[in-house]
Short mmCIF file of C-alpha atoms in Angstrom, two decimals:
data_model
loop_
_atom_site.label_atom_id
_atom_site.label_comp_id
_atom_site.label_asym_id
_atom_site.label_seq_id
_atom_site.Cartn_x
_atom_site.Cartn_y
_atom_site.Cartn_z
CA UNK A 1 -2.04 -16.60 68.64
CA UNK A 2 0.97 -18.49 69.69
CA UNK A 3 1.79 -18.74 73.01
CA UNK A 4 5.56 -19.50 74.20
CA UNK A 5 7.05 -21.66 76.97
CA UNK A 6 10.15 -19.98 78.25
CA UNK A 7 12.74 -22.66 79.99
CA UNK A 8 16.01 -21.55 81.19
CA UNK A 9 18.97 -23.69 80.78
CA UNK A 10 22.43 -23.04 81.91
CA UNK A 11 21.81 -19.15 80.86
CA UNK A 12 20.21 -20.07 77.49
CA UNK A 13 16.53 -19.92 77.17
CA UNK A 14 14.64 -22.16 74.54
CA UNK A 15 11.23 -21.25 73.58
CA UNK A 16 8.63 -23.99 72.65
CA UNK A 17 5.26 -23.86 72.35
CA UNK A 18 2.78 -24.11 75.50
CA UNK A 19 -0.29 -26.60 74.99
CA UNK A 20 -2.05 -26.15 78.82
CA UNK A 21 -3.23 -23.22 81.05
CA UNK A 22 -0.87 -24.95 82.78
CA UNK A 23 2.26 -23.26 81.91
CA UNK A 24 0.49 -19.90 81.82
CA UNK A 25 -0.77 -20.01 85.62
CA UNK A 26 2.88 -21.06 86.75
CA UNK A 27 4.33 -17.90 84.68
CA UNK A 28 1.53 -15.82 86.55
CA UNK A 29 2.72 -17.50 89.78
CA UNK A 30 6.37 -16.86 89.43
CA UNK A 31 5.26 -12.62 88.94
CA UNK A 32 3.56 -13.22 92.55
CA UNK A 33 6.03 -15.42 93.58
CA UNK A 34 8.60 -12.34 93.50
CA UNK A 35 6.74 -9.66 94.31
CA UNK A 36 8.00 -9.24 97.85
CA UNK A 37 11.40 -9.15 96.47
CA UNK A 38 10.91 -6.43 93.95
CA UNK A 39 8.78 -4.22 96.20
CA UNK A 40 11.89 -4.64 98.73
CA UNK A 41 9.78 -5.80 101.28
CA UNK A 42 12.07 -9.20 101.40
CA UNK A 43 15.62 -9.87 100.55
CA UNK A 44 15.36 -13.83 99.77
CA UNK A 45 12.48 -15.99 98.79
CA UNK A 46 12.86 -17.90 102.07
CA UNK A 47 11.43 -14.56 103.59
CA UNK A 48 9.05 -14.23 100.88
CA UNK A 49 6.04 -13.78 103.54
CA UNK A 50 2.42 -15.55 101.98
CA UNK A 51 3.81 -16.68 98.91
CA UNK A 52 3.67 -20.25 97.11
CA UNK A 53 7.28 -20.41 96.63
CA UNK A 54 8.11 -20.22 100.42
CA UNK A 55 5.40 -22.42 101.54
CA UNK A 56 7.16 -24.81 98.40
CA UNK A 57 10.69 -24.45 99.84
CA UNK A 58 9.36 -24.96 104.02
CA UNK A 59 7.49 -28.17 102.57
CA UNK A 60 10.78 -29.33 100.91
CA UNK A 61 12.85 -28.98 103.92
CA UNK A 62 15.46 -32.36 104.14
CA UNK A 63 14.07 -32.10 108.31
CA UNK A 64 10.93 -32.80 107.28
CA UNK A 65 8.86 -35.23 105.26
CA UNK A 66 8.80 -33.87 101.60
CA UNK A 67 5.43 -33.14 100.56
CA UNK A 68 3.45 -30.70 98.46
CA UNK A 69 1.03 -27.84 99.86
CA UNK A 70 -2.42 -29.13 99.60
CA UNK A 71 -3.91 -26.04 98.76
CA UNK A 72 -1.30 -25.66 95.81
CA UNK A 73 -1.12 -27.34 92.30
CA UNK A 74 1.40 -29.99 92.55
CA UNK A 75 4.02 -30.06 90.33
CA UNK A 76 4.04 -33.28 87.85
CA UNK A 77 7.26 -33.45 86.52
CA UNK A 78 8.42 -32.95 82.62
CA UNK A 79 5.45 -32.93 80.08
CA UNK A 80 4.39 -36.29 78.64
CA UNK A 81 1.73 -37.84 76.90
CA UNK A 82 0.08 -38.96 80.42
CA UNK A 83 0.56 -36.05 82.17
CA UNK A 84 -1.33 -36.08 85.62
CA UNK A 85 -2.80 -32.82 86.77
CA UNK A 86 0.26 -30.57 87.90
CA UNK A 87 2.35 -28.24 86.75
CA UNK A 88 4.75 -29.54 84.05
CA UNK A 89 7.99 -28.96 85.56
CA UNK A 90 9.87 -30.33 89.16
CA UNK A 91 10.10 -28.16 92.21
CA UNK A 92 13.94 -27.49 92.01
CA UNK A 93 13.60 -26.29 88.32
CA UNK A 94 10.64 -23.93 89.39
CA UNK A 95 13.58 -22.74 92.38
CA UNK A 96 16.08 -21.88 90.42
CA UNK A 97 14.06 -20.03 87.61
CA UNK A 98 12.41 -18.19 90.72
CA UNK A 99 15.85 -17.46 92.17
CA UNK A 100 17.48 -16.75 88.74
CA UNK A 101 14.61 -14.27 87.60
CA UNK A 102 14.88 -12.46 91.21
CA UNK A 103 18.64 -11.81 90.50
CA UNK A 104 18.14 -9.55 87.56
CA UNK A 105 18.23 -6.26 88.76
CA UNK A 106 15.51 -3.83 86.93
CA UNK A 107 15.25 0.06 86.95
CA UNK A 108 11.75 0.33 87.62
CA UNK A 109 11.35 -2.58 90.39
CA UNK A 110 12.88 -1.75 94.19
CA UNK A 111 14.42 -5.08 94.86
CA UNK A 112 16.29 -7.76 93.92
CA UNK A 113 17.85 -10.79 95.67
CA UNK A 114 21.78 -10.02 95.76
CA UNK A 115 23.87 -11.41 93.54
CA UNK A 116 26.47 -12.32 96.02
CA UNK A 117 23.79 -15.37 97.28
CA UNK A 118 24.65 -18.74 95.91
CA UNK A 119 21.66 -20.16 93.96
CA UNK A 120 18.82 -21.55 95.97
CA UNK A 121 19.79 -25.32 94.81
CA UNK A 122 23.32 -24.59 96.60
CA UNK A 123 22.40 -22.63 99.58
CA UNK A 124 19.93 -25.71 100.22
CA UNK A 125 19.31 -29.57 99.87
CA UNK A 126 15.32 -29.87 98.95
CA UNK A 127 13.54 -32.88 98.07
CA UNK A 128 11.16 -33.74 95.55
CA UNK A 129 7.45 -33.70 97.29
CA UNK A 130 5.36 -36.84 96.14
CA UNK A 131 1.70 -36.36 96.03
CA UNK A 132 -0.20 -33.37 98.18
CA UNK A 133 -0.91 -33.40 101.88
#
């Protein structure tokens, strides 16, 4: 079985291959992640009540000290052959593929954050957590 890695790029997506459960989990976490939005019970992921991505973007916040949930995975940056224990990516790429993927409107979902909303990067200035707390 081969198992893909989707990463979105200026509105292409290139599809490698996934080596760690890693990847899979964070794909699993992005479905939860939205799930307020498409049942319509929020409009934006800042609202995004008992979700990871919220609790990401509140511990991001420029007015406070940057920092990543300790009862989260932390994110470790771009794959590489020392990878520390993480998720392979950085917190603004996991934004704006949570933002962009909430966008697309779907016939058999409820909601959808509007389209008229600048993307999460531009609406806000968040910076990278180091290490958990």
């Amino acid at each position: 079985m081969i198992t893909l890695r989707l990463h979105v790029t200026r509105a292409w997506l290139i599809v490698s291959p996934i080596k760690q459960d890693t990847h899979i989990n964070s794909l699993y976490g992005l479905c939860v992640d939205l799930n307020p939005i498409r049942s319509g019970i929020a409009d934006t992921l800042e609202t995004s009540d008992h979700t990871s991505v919220k609790a990401r973007i509140k511990c991001a916040q420029p007015t406070e000290r940057p920092h990543q949930p300790r009862h989260m995975l932390p994110f470790a940056g771009n794959p590489r052959q020392d990878m520390p224990d993480g998720l392979p990516y950085e917190l603004n790429d996991y934004l704006a593929l949570v933002d962009w993927t909430g966008k697309i409107s779907r016939d058999d979902k409820r909601g959808v954050i509007d389209l008229n909303l600048p993307p999460i990067l531009q609406q806000n200035v968040y910076q990278a957590p180091t290490g958990s707390e």
